[in-house]
GROMACS .gro file of C-alpha atoms in nm:
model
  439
    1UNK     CA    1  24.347  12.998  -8.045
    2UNK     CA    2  24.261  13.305  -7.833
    3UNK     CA    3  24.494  13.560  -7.733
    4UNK     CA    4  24.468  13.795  -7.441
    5UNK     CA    5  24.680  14.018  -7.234
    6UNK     CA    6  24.576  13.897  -6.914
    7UNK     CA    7  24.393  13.564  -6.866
    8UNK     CA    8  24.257  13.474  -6.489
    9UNK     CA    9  24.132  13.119  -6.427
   10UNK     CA   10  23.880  13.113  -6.135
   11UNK     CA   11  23.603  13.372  -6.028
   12UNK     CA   12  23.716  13.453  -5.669
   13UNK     CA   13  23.775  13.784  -5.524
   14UNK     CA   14  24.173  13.849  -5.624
   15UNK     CA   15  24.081  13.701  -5.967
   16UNK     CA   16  23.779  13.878  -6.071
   17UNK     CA   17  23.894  14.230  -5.918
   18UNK     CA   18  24.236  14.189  -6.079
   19UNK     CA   19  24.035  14.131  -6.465
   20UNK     CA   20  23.803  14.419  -6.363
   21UNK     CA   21  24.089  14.669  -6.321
   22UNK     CA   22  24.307  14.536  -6.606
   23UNK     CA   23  23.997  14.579  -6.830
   24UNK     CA   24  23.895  14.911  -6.685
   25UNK     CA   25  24.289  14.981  -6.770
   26UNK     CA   26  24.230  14.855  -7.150
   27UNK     CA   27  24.357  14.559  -7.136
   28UNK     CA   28  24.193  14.292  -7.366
   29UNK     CA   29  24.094  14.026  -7.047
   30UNK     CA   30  23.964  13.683  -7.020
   31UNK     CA   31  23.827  13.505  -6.710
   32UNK     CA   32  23.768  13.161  -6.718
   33UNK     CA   33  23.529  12.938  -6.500
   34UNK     CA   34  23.387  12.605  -6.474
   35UNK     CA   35  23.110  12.654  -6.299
   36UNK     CA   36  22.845  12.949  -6.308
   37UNK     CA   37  22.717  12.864  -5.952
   38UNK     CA   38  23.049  12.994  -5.892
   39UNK     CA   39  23.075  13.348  -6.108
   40UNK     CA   40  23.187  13.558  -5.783
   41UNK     CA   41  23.417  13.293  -5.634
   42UNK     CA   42  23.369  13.135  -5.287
   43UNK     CA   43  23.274  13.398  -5.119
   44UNK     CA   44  22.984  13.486  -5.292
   45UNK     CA   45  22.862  13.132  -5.346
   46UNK     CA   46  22.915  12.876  -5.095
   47UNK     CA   47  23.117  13.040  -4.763
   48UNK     CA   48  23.108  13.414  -4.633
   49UNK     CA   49  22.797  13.564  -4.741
   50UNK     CA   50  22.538  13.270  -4.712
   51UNK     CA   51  22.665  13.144  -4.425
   52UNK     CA   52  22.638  13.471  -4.259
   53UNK     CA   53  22.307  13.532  -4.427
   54UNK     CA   54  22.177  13.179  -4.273
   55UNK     CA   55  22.331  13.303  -3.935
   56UNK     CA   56  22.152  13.602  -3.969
   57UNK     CA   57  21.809  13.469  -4.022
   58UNK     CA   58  21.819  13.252  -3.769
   59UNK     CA   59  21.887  13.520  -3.542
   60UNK     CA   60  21.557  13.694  -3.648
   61UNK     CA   61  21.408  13.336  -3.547
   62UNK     CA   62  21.299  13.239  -3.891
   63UNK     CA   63  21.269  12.864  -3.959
   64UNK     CA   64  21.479  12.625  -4.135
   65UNK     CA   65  21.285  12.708  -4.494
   66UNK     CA   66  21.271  13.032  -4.425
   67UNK     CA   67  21.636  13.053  -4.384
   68UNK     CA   68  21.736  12.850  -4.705
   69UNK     CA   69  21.540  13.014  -4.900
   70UNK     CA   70  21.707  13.366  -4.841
   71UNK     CA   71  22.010  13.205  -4.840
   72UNK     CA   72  21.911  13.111  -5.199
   73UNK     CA   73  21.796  13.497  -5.283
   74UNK     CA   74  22.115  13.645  -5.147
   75UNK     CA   75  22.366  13.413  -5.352
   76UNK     CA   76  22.173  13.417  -5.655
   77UNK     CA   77  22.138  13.765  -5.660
   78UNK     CA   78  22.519  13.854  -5.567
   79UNK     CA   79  22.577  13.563  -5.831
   80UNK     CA   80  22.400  13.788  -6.106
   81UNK     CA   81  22.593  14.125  -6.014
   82UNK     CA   82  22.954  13.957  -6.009
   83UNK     CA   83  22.871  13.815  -6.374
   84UNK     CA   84  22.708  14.144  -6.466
   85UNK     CA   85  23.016  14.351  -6.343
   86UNK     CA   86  23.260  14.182  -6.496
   87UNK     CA   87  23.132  14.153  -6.877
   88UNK     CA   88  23.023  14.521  -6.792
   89UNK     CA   89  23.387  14.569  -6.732
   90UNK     CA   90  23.446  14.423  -7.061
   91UNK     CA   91  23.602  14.075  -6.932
   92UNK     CA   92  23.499  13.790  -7.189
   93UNK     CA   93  23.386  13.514  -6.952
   94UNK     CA   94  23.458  13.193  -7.062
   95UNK     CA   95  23.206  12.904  -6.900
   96UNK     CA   96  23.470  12.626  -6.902
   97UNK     CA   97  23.709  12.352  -6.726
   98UNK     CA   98  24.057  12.518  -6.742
   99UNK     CA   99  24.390  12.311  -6.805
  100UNK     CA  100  24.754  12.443  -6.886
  101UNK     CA  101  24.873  12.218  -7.224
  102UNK     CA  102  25.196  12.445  -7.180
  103UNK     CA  103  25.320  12.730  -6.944
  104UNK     CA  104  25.167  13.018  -7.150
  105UNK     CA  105  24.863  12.760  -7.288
  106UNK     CA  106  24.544  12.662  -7.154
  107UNK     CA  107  24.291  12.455  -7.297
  108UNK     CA  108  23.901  12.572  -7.201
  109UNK     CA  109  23.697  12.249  -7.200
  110UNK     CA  110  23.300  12.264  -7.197
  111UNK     CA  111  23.174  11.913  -7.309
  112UNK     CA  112  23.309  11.831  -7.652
  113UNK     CA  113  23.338  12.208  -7.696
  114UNK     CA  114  23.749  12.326  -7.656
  115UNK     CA  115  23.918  12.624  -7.696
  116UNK     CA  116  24.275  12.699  -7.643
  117UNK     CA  117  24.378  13.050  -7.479
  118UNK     CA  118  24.713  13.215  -7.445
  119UNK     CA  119  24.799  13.524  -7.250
  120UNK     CA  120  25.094  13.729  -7.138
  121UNK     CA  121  24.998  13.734  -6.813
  122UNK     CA  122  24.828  13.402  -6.647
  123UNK     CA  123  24.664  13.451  -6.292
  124UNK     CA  124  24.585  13.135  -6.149
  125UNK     CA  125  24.249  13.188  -5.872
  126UNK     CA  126  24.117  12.824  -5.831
  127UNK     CA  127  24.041  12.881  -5.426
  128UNK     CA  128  24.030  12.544  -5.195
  129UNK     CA  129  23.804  12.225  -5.174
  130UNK     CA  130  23.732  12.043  -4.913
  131UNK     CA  131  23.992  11.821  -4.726
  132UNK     CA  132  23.811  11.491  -4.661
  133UNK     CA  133  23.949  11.275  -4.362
  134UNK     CA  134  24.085  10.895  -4.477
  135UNK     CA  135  23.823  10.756  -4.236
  136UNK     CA  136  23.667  10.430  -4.383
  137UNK     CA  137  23.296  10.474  -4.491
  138UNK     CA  138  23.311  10.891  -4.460
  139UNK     CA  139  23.373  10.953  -4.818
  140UNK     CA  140  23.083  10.732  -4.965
  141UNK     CA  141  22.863  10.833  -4.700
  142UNK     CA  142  22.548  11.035  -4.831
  143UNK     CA  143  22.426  11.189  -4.476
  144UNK     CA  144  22.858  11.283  -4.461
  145UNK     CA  145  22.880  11.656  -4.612
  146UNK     CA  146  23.084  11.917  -4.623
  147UNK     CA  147  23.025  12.292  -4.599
  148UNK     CA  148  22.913  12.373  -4.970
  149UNK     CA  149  22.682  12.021  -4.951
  150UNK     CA  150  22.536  12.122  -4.603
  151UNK     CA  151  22.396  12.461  -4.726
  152UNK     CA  152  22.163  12.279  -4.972
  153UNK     CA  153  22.034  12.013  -4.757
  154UNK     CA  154  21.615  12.006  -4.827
  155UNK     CA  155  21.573  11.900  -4.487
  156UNK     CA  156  21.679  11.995  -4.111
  157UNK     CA  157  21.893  11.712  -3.947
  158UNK     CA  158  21.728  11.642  -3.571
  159UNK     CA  159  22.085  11.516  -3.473
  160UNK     CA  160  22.374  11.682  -3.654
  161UNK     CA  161  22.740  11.563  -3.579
  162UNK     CA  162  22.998  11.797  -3.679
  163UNK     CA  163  23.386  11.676  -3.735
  164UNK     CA  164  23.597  11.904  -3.670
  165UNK     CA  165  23.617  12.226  -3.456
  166UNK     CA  166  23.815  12.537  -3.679
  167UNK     CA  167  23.577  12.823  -3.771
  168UNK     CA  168  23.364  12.648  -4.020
  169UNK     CA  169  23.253  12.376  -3.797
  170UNK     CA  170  23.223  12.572  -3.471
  171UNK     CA  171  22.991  12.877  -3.713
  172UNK     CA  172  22.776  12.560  -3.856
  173UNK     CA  173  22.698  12.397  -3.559
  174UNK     CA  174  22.645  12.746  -3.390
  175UNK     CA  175  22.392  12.804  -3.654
  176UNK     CA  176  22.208  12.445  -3.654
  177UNK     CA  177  22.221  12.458  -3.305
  178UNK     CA  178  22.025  12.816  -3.312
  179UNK     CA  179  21.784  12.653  -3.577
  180UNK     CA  180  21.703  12.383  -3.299
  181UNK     CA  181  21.863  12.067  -3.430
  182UNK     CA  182  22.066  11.859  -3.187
  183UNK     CA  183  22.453  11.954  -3.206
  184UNK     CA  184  22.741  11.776  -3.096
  185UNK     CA  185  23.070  11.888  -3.215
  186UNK     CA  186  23.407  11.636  -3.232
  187UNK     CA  187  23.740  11.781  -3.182
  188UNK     CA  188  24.034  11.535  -3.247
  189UNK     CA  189  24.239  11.853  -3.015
  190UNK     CA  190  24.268  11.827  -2.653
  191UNK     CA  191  24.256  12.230  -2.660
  192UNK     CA  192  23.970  12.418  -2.780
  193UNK     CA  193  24.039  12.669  -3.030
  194UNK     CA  194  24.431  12.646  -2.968
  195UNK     CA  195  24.499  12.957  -3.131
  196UNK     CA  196  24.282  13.197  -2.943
  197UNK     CA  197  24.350  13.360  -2.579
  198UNK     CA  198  24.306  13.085  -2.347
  199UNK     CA  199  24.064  13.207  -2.099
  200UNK     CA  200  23.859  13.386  -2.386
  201UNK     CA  201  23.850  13.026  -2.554
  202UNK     CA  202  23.719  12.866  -2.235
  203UNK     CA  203  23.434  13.117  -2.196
  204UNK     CA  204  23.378  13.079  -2.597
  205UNK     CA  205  23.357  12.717  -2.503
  206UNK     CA  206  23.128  12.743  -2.215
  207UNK     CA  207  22.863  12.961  -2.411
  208UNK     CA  208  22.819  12.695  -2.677
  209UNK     CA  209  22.738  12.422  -2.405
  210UNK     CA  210  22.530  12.607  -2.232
  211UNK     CA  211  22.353  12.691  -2.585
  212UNK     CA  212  22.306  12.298  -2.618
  213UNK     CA  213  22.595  12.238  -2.820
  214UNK     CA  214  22.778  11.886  -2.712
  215UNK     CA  215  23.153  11.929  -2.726
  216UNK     CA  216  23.385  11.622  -2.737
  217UNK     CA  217  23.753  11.689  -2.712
  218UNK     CA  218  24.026  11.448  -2.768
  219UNK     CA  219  23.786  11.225  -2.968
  220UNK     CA  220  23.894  11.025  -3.264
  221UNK     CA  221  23.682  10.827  -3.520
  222UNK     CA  222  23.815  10.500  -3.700
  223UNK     CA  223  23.492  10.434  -3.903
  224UNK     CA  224  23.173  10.542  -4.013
  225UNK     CA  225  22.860  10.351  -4.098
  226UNK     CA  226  22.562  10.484  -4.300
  227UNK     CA  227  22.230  10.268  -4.243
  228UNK     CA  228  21.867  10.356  -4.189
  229UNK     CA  229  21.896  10.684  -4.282
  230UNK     CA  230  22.140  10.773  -3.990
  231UNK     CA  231  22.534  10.778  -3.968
  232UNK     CA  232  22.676  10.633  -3.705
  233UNK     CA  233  23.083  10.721  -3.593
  234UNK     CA  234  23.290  10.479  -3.425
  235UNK     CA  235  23.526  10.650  -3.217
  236UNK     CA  236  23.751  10.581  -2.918
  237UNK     CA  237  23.473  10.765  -2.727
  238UNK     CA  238  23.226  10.505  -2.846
  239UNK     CA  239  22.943  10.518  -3.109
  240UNK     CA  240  22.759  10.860  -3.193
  241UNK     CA  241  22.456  10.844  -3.408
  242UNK     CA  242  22.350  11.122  -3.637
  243UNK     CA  243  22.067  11.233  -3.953
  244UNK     CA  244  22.334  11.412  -4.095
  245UNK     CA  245  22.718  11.493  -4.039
  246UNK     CA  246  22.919  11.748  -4.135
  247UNK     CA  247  23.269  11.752  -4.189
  248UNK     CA  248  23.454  12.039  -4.147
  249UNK     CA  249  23.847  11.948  -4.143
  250UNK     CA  250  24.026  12.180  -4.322
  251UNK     CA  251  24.041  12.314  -4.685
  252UNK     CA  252  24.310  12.265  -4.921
  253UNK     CA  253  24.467  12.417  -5.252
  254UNK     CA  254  24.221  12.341  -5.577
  255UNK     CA  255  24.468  12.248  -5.837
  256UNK     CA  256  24.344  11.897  -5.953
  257UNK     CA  257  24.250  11.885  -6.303
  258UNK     CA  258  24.469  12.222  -6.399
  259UNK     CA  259  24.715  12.032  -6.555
  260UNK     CA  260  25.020  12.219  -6.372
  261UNK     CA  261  25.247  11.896  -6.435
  262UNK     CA  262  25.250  12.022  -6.829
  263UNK     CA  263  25.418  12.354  -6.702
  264UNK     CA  264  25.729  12.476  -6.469
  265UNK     CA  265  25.498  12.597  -6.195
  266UNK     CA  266  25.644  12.391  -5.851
  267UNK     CA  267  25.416  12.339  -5.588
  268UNK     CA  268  25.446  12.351  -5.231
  269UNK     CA  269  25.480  12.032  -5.019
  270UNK     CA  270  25.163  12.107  -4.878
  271UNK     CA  271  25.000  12.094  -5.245
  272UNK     CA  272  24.972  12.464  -5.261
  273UNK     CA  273  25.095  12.663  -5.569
  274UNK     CA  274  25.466  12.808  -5.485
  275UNK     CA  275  25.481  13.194  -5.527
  276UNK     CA  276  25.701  13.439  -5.405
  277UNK     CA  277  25.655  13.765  -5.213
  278UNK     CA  278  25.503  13.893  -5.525
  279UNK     CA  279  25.280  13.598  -5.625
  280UNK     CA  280  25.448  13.552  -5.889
  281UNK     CA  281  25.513  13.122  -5.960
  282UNK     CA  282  25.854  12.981  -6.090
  283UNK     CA  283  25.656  13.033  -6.461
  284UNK     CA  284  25.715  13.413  -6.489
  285UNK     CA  285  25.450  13.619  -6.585
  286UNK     CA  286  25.192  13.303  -6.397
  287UNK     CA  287  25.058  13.414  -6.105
  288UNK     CA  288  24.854  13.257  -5.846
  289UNK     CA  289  24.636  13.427  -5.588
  290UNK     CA  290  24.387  13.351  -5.304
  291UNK     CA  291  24.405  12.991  -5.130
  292UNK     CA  292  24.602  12.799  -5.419
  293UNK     CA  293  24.876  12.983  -5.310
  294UNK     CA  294  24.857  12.853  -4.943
  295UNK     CA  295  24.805  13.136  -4.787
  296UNK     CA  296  24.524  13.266  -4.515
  297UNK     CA  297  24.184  13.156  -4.588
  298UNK     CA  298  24.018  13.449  -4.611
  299UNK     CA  299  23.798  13.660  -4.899
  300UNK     CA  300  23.992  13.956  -4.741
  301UNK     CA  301  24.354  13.812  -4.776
  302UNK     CA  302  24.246  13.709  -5.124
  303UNK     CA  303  24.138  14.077  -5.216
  304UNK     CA  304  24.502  14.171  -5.083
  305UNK     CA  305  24.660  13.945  -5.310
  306UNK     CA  306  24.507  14.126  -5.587
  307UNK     CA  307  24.640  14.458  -5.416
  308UNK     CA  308  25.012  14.292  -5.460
  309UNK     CA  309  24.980  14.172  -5.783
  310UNK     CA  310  24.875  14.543  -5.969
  311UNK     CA  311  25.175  14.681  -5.699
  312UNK     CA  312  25.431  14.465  -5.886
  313UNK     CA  313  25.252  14.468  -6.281
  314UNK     CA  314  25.166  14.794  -6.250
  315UNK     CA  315  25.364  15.007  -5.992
  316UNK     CA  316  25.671  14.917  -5.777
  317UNK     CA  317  25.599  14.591  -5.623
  318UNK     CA  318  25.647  14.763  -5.294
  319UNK     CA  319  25.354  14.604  -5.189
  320UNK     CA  320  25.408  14.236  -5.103
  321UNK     CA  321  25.389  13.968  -4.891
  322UNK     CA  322  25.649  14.120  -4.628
  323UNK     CA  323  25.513  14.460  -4.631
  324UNK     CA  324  25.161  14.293  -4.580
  325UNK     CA  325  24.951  14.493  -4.366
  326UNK     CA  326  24.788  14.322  -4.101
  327UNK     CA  327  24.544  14.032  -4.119
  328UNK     CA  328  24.225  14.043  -3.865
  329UNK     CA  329  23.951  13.725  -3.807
  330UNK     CA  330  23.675  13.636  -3.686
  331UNK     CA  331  23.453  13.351  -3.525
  332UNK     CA  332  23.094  13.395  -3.601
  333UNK     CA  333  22.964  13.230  -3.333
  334UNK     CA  334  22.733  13.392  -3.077
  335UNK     CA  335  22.875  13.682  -2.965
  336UNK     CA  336  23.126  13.703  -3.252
  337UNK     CA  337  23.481  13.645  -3.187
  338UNK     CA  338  23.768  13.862  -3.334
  339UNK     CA  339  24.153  13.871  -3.301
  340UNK     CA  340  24.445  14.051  -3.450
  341UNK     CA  341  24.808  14.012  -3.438
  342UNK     CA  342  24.948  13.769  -3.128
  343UNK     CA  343  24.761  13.639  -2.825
  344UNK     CA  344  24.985  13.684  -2.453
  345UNK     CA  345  25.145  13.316  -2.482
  346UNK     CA  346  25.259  13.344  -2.871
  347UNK     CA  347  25.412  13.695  -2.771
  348UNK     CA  348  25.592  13.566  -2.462
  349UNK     CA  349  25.713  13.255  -2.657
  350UNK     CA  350  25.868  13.507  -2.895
  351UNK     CA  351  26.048  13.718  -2.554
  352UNK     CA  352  25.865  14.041  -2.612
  353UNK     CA  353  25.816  14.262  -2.314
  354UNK     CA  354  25.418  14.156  -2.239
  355UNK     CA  355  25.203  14.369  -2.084
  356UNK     CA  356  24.760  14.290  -2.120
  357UNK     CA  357  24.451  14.372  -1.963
  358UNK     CA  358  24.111  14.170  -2.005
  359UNK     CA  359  23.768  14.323  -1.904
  360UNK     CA  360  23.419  14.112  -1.915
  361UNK     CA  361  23.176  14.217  -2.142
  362UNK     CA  362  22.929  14.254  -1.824
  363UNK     CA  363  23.044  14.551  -1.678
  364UNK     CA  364  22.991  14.764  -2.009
  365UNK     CA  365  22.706  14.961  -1.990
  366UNK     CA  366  22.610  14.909  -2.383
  367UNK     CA  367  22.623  14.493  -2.312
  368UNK     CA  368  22.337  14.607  -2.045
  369UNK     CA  369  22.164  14.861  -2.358
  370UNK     CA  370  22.149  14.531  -2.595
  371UNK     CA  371  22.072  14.258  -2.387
  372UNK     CA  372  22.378  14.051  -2.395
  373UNK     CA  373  22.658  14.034  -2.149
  374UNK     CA  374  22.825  13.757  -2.267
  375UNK     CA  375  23.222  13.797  -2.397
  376UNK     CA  376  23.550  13.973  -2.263
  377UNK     CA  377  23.793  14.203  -2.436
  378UNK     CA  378  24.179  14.122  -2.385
  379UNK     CA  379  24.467  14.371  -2.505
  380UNK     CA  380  24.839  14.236  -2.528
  381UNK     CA  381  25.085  14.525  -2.567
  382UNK     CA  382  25.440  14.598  -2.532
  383UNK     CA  383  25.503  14.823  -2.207
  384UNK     CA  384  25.850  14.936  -2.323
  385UNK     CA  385  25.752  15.035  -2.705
  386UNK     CA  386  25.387  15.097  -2.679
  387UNK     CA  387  25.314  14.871  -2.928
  388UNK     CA  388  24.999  14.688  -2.929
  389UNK     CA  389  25.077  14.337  -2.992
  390UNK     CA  390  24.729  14.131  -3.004
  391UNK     CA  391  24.358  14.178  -2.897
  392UNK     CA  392  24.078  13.984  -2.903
  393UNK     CA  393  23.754  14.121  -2.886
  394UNK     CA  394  23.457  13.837  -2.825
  395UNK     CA  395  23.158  14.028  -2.782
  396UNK     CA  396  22.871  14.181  -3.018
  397UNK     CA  397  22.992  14.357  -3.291
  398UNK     CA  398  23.307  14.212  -3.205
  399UNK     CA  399  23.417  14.199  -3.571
  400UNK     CA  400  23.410  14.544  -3.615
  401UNK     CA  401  23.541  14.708  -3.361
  402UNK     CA  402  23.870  14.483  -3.401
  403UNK     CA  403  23.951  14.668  -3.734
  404UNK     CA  404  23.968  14.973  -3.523
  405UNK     CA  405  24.268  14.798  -3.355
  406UNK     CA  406  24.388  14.638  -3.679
  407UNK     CA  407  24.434  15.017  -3.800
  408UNK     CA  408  24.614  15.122  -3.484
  409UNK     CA  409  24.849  14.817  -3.536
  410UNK     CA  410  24.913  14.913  -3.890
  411UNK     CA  411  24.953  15.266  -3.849
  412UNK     CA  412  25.202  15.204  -3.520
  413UNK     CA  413  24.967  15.400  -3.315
  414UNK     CA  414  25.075  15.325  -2.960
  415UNK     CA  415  24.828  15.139  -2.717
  416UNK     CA  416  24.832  15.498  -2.535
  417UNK     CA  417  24.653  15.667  -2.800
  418UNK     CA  418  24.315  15.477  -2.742
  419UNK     CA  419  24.262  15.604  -2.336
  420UNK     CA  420  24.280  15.939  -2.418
  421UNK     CA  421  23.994  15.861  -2.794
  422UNK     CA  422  23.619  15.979  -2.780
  423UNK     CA  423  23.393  15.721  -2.875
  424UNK     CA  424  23.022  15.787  -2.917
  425UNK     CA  425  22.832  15.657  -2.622
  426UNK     CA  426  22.692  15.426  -2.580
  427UNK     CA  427  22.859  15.167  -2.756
  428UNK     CA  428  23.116  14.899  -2.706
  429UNK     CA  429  23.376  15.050  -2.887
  430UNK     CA  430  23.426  15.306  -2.587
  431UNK     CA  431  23.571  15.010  -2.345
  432UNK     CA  432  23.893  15.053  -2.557
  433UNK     CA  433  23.953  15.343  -2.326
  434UNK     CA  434  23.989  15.168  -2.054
  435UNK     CA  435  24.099  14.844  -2.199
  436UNK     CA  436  24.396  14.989  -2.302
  437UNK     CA  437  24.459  15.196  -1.972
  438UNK     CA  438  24.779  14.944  -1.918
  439UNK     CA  439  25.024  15.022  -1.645
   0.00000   0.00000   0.00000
């Protein structure tokens, strides 16, 4: 049996930068994972940064080879350094299938090789699979993928069907739809992109149809069939026909296989590992960051996690999940979509004073400097305290510029502060002056 002070299982972003500082710190650290095509975690291998390299290269017009095969070059070589960094750190990785035997005990299976490990402090890092629909035929369907599956396809679909309209199926069939293929996107909501300002969603909407993109609300399927090479859905809309589909509805905890029924670690009844503000499980001393834990979805929230975890081991703990600083996001479609903190109806539904101000992308002069006019800004602040309560910011560069605002929020700069800012001119970043000019 091996013995360590710290012991992560899973190579994502809280996980690896939490070994990485313990080791640094002289801890003796271990970092298990079952798959090298995942050293790095999610991020690195199959979502963020290939995505947004593919969307990237098929801005620059390159071809459907030519953009899988960077894709390829990026992730293998971001692969490499994670590995590199953390045995450089001094973190023993171990290539194996983790499972807890006990609360403090973990078996590492690789074939008929096993070892068992033991630790003082566990940090469980797993991420999220795919959440696959019950819809007869879509499991067992091999033209049905999901987002991991559809980045490795040897082939460009002519007609791709996309299930499901969150970020991950809107920024795929943005990007197939850029590469020429045939899109049509299937959204079981009657409201596009519910949680984003309304009339900002409705222009987000209209760009993507007038790109080519098909967009069926309301639409439900009850079957799908997989002959001749194509997949056809039967839905209450009728039959659709695709080359390939993608299915992009939803992620959930990964925590199949990890044995958690041989320890005291509850889960939520959403699947999710239970932790509390600190991330800390009902095992002390187990902790479980990024999405096992439930929380936001993002490489960014998962770094945080690892932020709240050294606050409580190593400082603290004043730095938890209710002093959380604020979490930004963003769309990447074409222009880029970002948002921050509430949109007008979710801060009127809590009976905050509302105040906001929205201003079309066209009458900017940098929009007319680069060629693209299409997006709006919208600000939602509160009159009385100054506060700045939301913003969304769908335009170019879109998902920098709302980190700006994220900061302000943070800080409790008030909504004032940004008409009286210099900006550098020209840029887009300069409309904040009068964006926030609010009476």
């Amino acid at each position: 049996m091996l013995t360590y002070d710290i012991l992560v299982i899973g190579f994502g972003k809280a996980g690896k930068t939490l070994a990485g500082k313990f080791a640094k710190a002289g801890k003796k650290v271990a970092l298990i994972e079952e798959s090298p095509a995942m050293y790095g975690g999610t991020c690195i291998n199959i979502a963020c940064i290939p995505t947004k390299t593919m969307i990237v290269a098929a801005d620059k017009g390159w071809d459907f080879n030519q953009v899988m095969a960077e894709r390829q070059a990026v992730t293998h070589r971001l692969n490499g350094k994670n590995y590199a960094a953390a045995t450089g750190n001094g973190v023993d990785v171990i290539d194996a299938k983790a499972r807890f035997i006990s609360d403090k005990l973990v078996q590492a299976q690789k074939g008929d090789d096993s070892i068992q490990v033991t630790a003082d402090i566990i940090i469980i890092n797993t991420g999220a699979v795919s959440n696959v629909l019950p819809i007869p035929g879509l499991a067992d369907s091999p033209l049905a993928y999901d987002s991991t599956a559809i980045q490795k396809l040897d082939k460009q679909p002519q007609r791709l069907g996309v299930l499901g309209a969150g970020p991950i199926g809107l920024e795929f069939a943005s990007l197939y739809n850029k590469l020429g293929s045939q899109v049509t996107v299937l959204d079981a909501s009657e409201t596009f992109l519910p949680r984003t300002e309304a009339s900002i969603a409705a222009l987000a909407k209209s760009y993507l149809e007038e790109d080519g993109i098909t967009i069926k609300q309301g639409i439900h399927t009850s079957l799908v069939r997989t002959e001749d090479q194509q997949i056809t859905l039967i839905t209450d809309q009728g039959e659709l026909t695709f080359d390939a589909l993608l299915y992009a509805t939803g992620r959930k905890p990964n925590t199949a296989g990890l044995g958690l029924e041989n320890t005291g670690i509850a889960l939520t009844d959403r699947g999710a590992i239970a932790v509390d503000k600190h991330l800390e499980t009902t095992v002390p001393g187990i902790f479980a960051v990024g999405d096992v834990n439930g929380g936001p979805q993002f490489t960014y929230a998962s770094l945080d996690d690892s932020r709240i975890v050294l606050s409580y081991l190593t400082g603290d703990g004043n730095y938890n999940l209710e002093t959380r600083h604020t979490l930004p996001n963003t769309l990447f479609i074409h222009p880029a979509l970002a948002s921050v903190g509430l949109t007008e109806d979710q801060a009127k539904a809590q009976g905050l004073p509302v105040a906001s101000k929205e201003m079309p992308v066209a009458g900017m002069p940098r929009a007319h400097v680069n060629g693209d006019l299409r997006g709006a800004f919208k600000a939602v602040v509160n009159p009385q305290t100054k506060e700045i309560l939301g913003a969304t910011i769908f335009a170019q560069g879109a998902e920098e510029i709302i980190n700006l605002i994220t900061m302000a929020i943070d800080n409790h700069i008030p909504y004032t502060y940004f008409t009286q800012q210099i900006f550098t001119h020209p840029t887009l970043a300069e409309n904040l002056n009068d964006l926030f000019a609010i009476e």
